[in-house]
JSON list of C-alpha atoms and ligand atoms in Angstrom, two decimals:
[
{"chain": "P", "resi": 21, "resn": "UNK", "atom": "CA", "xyz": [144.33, 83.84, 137.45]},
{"chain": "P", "resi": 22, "resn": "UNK", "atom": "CA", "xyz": [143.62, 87.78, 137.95]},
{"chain": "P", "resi": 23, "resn": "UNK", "atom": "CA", "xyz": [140.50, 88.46, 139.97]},
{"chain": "P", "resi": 24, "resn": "UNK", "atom": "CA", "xyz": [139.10, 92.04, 140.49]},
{"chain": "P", "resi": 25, "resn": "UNK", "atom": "CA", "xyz": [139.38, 92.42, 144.68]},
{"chain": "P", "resi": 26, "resn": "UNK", "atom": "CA", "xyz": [136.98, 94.21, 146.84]},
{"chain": "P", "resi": 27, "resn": "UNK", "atom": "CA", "xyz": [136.96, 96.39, 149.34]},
{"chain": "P", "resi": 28, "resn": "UNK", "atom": "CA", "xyz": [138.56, 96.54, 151.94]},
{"chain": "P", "resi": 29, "resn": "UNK", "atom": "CA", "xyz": [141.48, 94.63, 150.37]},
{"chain": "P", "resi": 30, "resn": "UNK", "atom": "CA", "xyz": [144.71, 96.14, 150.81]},
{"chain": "P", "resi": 31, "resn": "UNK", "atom": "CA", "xyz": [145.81, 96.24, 147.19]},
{"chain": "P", "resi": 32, "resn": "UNK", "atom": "CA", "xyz": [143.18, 98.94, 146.74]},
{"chain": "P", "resi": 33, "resn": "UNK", "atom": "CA", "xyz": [144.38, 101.62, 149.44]},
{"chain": "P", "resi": 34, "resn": "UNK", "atom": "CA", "xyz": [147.63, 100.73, 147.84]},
{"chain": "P", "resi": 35, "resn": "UNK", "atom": "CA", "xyz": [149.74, 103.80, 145.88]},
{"chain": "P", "resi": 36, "resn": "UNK", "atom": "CA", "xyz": [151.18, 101.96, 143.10]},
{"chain": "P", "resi": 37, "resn": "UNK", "atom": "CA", "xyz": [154.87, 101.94, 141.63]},
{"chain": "P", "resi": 38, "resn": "UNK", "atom": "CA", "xyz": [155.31, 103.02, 137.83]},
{"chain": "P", "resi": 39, "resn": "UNK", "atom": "CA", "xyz": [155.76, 100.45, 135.25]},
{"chain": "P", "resi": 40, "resn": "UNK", "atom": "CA", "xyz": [159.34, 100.34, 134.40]},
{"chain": "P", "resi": 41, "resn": "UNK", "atom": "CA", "xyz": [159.28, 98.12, 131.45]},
{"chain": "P", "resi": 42, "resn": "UNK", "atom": "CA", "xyz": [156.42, 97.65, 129.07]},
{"chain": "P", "resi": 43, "resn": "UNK", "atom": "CA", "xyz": [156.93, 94.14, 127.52]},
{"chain": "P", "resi": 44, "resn": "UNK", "atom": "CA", "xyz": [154.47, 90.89, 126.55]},
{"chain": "P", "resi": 45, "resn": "UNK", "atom": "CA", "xyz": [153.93, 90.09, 130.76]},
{"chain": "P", "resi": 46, "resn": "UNK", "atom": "CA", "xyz": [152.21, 93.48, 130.62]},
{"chain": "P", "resi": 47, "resn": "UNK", "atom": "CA", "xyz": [150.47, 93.27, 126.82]},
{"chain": "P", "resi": 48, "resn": "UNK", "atom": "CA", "xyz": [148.91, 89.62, 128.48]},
{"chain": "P", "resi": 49, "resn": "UNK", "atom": "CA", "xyz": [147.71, 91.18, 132.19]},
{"chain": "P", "resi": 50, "resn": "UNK", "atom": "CA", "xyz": [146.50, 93.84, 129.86]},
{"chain": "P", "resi": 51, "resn": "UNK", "atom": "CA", "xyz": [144.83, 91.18, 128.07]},
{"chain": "P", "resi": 52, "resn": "UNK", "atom": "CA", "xyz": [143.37, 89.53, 130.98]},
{"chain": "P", "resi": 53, "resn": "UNK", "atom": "CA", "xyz": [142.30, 92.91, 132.57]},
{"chain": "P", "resi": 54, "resn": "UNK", "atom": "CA", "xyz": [139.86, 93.88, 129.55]},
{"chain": "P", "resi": 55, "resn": "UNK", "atom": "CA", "xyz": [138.42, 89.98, 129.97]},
{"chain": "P", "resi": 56, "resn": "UNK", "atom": "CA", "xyz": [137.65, 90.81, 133.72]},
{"chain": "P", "resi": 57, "resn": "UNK", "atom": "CA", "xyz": [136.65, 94.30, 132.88]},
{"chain": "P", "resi": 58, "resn": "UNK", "atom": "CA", "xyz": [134.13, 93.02, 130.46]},
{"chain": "P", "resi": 59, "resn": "UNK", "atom": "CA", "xyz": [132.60, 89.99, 132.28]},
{"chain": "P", "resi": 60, "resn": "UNK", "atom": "CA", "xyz": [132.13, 92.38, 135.30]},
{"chain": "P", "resi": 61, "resn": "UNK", "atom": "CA", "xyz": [130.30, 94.93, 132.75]},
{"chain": "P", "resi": 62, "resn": "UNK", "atom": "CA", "xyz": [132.10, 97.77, 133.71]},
{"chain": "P", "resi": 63, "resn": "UNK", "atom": "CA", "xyz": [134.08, 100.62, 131.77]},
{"chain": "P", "resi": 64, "resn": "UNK", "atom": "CA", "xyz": [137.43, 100.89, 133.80]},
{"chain": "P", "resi": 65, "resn": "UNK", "atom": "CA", "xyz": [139.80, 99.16, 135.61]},
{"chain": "P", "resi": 66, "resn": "UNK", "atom": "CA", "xyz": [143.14, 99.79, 137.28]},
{"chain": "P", "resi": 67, "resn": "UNK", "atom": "CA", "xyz": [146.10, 97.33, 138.11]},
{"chain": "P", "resi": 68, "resn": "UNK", "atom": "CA", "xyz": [146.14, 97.69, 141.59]},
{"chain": "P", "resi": 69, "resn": "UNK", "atom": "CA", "xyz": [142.43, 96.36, 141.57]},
{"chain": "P", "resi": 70, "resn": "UNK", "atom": "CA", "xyz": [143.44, 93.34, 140.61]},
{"chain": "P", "resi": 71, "resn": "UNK", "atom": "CA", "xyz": [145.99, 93.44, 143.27]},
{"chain": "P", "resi": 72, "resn": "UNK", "atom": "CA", "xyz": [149.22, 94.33, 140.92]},
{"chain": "P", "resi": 73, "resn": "UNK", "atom": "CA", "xyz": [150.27, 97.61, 142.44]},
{"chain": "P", "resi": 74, "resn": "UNK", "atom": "CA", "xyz": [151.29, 98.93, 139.44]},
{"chain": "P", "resi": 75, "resn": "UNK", "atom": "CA", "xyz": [150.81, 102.33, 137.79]},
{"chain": "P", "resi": 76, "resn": "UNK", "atom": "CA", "xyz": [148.45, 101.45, 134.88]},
{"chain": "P", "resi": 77, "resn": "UNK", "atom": "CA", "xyz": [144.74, 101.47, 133.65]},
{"chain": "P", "resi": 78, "resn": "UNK", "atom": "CA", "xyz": [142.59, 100.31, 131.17]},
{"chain": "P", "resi": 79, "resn": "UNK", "atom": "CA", "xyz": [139.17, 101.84, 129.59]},
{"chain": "P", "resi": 80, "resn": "UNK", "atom": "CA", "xyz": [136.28, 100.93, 127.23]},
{"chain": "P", "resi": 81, "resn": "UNK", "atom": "CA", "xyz": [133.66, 103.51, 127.87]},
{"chain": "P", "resi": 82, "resn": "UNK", "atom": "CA", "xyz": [131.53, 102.15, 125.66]},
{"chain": "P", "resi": 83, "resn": "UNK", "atom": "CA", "xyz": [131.76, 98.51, 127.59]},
{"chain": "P", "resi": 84, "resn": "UNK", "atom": "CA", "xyz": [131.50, 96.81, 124.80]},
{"chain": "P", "resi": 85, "resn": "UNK", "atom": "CA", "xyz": [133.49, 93.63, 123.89]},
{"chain": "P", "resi": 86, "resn": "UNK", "atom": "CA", "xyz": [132.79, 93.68, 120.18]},
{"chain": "P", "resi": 87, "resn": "UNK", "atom": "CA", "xyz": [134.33, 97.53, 120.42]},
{"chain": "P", "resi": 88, "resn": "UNK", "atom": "CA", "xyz": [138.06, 96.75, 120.76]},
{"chain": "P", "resi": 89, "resn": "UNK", "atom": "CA", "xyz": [139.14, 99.51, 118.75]},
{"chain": "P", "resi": 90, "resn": "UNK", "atom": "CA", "xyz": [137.86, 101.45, 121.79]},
{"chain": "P", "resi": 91, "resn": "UNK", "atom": "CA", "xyz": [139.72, 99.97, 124.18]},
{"chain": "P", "resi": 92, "resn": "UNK", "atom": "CA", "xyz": [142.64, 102.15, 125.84]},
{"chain": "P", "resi": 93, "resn": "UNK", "atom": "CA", "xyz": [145.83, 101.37, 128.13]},
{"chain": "P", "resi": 94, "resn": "UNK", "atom": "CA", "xyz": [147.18, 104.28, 130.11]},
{"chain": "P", "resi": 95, "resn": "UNK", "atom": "CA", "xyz": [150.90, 103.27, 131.41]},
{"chain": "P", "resi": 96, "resn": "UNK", "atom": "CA", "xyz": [151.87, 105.93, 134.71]},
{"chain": "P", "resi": 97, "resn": "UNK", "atom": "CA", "xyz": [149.39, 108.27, 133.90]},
{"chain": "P", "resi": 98, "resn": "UNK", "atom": "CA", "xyz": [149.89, 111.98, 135.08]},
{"chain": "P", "resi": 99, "resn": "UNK", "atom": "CA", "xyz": [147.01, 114.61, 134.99]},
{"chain": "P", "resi": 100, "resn": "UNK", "atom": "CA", "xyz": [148.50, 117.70, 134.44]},
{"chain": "P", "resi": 101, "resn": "UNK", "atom": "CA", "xyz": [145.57, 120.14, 134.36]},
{"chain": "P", "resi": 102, "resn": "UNK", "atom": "CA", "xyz": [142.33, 119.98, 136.14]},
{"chain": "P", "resi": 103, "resn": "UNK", "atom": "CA", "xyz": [139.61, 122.64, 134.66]},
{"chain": "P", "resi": 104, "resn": "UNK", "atom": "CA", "xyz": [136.28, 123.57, 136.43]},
{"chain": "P", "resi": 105, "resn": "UNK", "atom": "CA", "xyz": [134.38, 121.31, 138.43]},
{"chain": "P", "resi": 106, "resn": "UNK", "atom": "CA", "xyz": [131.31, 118.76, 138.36]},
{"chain": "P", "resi": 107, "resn": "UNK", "atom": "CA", "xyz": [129.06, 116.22, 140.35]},
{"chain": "P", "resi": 108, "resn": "UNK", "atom": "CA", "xyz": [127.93, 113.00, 139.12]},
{"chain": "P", "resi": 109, "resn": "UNK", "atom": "CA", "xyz": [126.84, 109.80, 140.09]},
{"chain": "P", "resi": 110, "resn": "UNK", "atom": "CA", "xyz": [130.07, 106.87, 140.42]},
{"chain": "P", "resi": 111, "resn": "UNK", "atom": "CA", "xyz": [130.19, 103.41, 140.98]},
{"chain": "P", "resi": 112, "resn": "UNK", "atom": "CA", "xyz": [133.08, 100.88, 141.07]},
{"chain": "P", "resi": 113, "resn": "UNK", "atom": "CA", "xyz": [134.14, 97.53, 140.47]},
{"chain": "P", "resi": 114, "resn": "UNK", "atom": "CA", "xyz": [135.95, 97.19, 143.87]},
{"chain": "P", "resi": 115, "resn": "UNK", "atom": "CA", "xyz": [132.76, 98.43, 146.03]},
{"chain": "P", "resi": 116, "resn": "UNK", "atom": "CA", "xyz": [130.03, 96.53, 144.33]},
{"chain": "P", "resi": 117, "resn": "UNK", "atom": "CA", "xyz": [126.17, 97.60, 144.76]},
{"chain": "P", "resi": 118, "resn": "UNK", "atom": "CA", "xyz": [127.76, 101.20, 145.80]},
{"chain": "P", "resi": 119, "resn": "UNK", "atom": "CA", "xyz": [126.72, 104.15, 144.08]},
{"chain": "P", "resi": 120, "resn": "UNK", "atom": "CA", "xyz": [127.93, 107.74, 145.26]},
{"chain": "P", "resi": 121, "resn": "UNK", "atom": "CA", "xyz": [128.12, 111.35, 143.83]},
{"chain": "P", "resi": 122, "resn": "UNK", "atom": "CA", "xyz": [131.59, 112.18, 143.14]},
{"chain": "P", "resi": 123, "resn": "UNK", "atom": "CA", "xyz": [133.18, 115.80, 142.51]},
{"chain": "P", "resi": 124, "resn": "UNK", "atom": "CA", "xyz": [135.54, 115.54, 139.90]},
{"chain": "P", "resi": 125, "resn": "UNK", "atom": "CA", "xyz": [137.18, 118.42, 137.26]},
{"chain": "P", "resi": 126, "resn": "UNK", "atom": "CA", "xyz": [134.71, 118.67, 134.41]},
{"chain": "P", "resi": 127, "resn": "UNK", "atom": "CA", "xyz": [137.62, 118.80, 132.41]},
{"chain": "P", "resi": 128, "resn": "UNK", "atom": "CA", "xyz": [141.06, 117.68, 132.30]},
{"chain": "P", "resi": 129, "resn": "UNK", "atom": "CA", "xyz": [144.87, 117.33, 130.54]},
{"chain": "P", "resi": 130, "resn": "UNK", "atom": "CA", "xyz": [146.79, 114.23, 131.31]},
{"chain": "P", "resi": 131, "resn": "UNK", "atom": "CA", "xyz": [149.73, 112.09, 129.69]},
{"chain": "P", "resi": 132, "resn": "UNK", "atom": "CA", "xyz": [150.30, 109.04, 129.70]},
{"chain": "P", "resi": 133, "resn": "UNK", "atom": "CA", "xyz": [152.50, 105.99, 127.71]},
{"chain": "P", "resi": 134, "resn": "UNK", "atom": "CA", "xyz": [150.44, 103.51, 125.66]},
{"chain": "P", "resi": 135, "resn": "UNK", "atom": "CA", "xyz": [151.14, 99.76, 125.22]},
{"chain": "P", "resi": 136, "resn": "UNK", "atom": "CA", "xyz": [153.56, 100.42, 122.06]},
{"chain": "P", "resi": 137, "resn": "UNK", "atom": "CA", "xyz": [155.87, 102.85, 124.83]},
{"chain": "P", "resi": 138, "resn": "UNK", "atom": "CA", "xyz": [154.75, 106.00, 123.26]},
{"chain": "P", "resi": 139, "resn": "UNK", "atom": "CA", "xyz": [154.35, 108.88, 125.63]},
{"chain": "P", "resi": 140, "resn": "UNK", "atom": "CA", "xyz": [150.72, 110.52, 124.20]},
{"chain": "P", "resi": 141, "resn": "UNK", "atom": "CA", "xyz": [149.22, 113.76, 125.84]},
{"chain": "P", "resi": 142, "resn": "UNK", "atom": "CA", "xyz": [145.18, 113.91, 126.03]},
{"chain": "P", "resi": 143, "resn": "UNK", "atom": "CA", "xyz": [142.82, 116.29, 126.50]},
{"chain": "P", "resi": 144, "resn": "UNK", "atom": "CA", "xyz": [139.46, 114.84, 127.95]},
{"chain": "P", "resi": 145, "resn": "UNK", "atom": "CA", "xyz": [135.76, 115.81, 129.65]},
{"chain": "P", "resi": 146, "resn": "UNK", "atom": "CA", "xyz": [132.79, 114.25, 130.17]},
{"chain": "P", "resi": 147, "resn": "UNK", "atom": "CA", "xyz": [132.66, 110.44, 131.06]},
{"chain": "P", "resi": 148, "resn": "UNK", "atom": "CA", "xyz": [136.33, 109.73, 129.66]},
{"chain": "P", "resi": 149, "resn": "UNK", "atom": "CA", "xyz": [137.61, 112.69, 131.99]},
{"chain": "P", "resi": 150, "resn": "UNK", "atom": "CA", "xyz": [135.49, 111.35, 135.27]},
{"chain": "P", "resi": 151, "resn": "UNK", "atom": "CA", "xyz": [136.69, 107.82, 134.30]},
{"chain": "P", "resi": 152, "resn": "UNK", "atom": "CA", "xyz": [140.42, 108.96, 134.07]},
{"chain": "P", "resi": 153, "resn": "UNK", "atom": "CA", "xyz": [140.32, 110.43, 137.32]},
{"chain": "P", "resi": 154, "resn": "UNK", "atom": "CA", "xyz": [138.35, 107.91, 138.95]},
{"chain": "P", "resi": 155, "resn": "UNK", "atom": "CA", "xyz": [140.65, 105.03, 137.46]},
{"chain": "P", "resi": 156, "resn": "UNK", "atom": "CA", "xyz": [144.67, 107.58, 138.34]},
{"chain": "P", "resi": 157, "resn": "UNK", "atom": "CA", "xyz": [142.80, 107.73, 142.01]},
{"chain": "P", "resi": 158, "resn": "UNK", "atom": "CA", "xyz": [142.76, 103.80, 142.10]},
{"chain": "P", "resi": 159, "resn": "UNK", "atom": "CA", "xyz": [146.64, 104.01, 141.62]},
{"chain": "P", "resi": 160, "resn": "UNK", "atom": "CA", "xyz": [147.47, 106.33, 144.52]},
{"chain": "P", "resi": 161, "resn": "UNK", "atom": "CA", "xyz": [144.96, 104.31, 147.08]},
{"chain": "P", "resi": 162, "resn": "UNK", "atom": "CA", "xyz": [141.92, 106.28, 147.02]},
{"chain": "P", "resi": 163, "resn": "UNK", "atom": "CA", "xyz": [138.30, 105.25, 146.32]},
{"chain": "P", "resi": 164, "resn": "UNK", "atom": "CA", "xyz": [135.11, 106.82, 145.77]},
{"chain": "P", "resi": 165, "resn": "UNK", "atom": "CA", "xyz": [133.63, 106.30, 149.52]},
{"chain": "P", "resi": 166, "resn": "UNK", "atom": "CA", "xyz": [136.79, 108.47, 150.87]},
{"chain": "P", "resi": 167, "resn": "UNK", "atom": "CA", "xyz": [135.50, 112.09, 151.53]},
{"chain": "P", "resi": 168, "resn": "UNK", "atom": "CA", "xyz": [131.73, 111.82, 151.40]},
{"chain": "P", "resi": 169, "resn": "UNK", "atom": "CA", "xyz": [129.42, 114.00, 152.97]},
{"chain": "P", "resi": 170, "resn": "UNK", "atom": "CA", "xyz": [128.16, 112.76, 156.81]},
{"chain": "P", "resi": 171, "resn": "UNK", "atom": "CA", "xyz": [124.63, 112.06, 155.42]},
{"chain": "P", "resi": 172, "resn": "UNK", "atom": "CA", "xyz": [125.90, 109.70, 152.51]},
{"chain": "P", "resi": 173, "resn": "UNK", "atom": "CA", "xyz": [128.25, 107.86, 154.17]},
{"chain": "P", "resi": 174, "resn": "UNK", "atom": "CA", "xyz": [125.61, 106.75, 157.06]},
{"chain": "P", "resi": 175, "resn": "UNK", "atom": "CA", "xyz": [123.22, 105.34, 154.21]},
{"chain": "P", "resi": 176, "resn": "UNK", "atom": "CA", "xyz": [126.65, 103.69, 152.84]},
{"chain": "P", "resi": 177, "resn": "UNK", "atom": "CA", "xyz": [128.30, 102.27, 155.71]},
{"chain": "P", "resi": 178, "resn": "UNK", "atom": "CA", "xyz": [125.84, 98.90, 155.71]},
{"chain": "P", "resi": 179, "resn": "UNK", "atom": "CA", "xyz": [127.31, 97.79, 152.76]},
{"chain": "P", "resi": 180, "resn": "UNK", "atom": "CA", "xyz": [130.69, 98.73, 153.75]},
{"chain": "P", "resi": 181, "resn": "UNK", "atom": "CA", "xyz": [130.09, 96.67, 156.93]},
{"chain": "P", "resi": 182, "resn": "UNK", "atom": "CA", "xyz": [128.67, 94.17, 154.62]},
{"chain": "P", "resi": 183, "resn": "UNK", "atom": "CA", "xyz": [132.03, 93.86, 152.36]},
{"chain": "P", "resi": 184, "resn": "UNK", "atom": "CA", "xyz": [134.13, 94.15, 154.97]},
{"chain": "P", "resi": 185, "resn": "UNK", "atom": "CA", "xyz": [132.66, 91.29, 156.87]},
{"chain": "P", "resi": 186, "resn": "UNK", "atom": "CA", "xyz": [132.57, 89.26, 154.01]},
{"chain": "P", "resi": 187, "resn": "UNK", "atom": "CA", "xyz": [136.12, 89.78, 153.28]},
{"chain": "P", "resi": 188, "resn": "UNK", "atom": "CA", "xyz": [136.95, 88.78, 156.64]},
{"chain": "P", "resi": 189, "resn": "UNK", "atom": "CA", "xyz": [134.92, 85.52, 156.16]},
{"chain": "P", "resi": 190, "resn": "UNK", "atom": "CA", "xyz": [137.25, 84.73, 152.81]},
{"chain": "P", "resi": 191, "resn": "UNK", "atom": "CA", "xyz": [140.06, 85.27, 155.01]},
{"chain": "P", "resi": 192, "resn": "UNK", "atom": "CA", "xyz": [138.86, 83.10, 158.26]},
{"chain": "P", "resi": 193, "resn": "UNK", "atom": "CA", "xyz": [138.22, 80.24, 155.94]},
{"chain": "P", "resi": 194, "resn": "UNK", "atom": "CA", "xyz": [142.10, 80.92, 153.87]},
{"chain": "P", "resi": 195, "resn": "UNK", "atom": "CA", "xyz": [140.55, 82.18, 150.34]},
{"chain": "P", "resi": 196, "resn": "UNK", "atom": "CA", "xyz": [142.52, 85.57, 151.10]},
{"chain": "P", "resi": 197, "resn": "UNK", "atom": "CA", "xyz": [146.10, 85.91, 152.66]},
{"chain": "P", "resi": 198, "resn": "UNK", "atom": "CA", "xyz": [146.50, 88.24, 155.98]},
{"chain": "P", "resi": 199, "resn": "UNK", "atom": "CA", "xyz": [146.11, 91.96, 155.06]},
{"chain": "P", "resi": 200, "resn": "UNK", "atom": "CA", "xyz": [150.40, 91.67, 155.86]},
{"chain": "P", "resi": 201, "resn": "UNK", "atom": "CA", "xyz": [150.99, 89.00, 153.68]},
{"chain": "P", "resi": 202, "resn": "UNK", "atom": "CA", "xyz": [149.18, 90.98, 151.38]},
{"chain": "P", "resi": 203, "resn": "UNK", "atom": "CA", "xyz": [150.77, 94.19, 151.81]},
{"chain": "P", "resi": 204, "resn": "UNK", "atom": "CA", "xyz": [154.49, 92.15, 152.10]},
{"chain": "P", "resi": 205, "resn": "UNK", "atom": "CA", "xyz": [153.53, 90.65, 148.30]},
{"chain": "P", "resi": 206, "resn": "UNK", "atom": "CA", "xyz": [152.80, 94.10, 146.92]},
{"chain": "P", "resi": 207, "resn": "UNK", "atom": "CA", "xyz": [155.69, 95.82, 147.79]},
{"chain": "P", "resi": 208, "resn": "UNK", "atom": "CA", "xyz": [157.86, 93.00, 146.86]},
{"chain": "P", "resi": 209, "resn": "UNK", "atom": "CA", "xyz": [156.47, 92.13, 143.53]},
{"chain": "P", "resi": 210, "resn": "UNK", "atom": "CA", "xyz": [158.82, 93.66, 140.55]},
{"chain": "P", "resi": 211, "resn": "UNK", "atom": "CA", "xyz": [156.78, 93.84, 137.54]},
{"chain": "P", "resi": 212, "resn": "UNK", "atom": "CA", "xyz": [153.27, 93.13, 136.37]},
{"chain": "P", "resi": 213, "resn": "UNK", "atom": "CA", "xyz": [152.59, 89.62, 135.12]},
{"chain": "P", "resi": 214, "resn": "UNK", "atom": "CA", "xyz": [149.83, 87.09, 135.20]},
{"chain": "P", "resi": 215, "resn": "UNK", "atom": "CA", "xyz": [151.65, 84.52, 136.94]},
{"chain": "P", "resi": 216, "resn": "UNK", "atom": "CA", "xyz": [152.62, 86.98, 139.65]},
{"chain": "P", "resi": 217, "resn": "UNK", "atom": "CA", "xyz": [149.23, 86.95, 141.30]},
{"chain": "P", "resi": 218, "resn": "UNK", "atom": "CA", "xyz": [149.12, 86.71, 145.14]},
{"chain": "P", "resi": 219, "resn": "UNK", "atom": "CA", "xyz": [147.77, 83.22, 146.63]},
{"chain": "P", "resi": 220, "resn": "UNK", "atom": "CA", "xyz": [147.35, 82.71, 150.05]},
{"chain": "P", "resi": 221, "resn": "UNK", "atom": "CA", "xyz": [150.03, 81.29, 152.16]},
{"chain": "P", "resi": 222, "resn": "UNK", "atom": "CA", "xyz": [149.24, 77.87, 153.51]},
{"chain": "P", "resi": 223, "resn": "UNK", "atom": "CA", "xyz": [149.45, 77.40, 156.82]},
{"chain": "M", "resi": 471, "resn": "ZN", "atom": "ZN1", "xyz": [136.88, 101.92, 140.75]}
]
């Protein structure tokens, strides 16, 4: 079973490899991802946040199951032109309960394949262009708590403390592998697939 991880779990400081082969392992994790992206009411989610480290997202901005025709799979997504700037208020599924201004481009150009192999170019701004560069971040490692301002990431760092120790607890009692096992699985893993989720190791 896929599970969305939380900070400070490896996976998600993890820069992903590109898909190589888009085939029904990745149509089914796809699958999967939009069933975890929905029960966790959220609007993106990116493969390496539930620990495949794989270049790939998925979107609904509207968050609605009953909307599938606005559901969207971008496949080694590459933004290829950033244009202006803007602040705005980001959360993620990863940091839960944290809620921090983030400077993104106000409006971008990007390319990506989609789940039939098709290379497609987009223009996008507003919430699909914050949610596109929130979401191609996840894939090289980077989250929204890197690079806030001193003042912000005071009033954060309680909850930080707060997932981190409870991470640490799911690993004291053997819910979570080591951070290295962790890291070991991820660079070892060859393709995306739900039966190539990481368990801990006994023992
Ligand atoms: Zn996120």
């Amino acid at each position: 079973m896929l599970q969305i991880v939380s900070y400070p779990h490896p996976a998600l400081r993890y820069v992903s490899r590109p898909v190589t082969e888009i085939d029904d392992g990745l149509r089914e994790t796809v699958k999967s991802m939009f069933e975890l992206l929905y029960a966790a009411k959220g609007i993106g989610l990116a493969a390496n946040q539930v620990s495949l480290p794989f270049r790939f997202f998925i979107l609904n901005l509207t968050a609605d199951p009953a909307q599938t025709d606005k559901e969207q799979v971008f496949i080694n997504p590459v933004i290829t032109k950033r244009h202006l700037s803007i602040e705005d208020e980001e959360g993620c599924l990863s940091l839960p309960e944290i809620h921090v201004d983030v400077k993104r481009a106000r409006k971008i150009k990007f390319q990506a394949y989609d789940l039939a192999g098709n290379l497609v170019e987009y223009e996008a701004d507003e919430l699909f262009s914050r949610a596109v560069q929130h979401e191609s971040d996840h894939l090289d490692g980077r989250l929204i708590i890197d690079n806030l301002e001193p003042l912000i990431l005071r009033e954060t760092a309680p909850k930080l403390r707060e997932l981190e120790l409870t991470y640490q607890r799911a690993q004291a009692s053997g819910e979570l592998s080591s951070n290295e096992d962790i890291v070991k699985q991820l660079a070892t893993m060859k393709r995306p697939s739900p039966d190539l989720v990481i368990e801990p190791t006994p023992g």
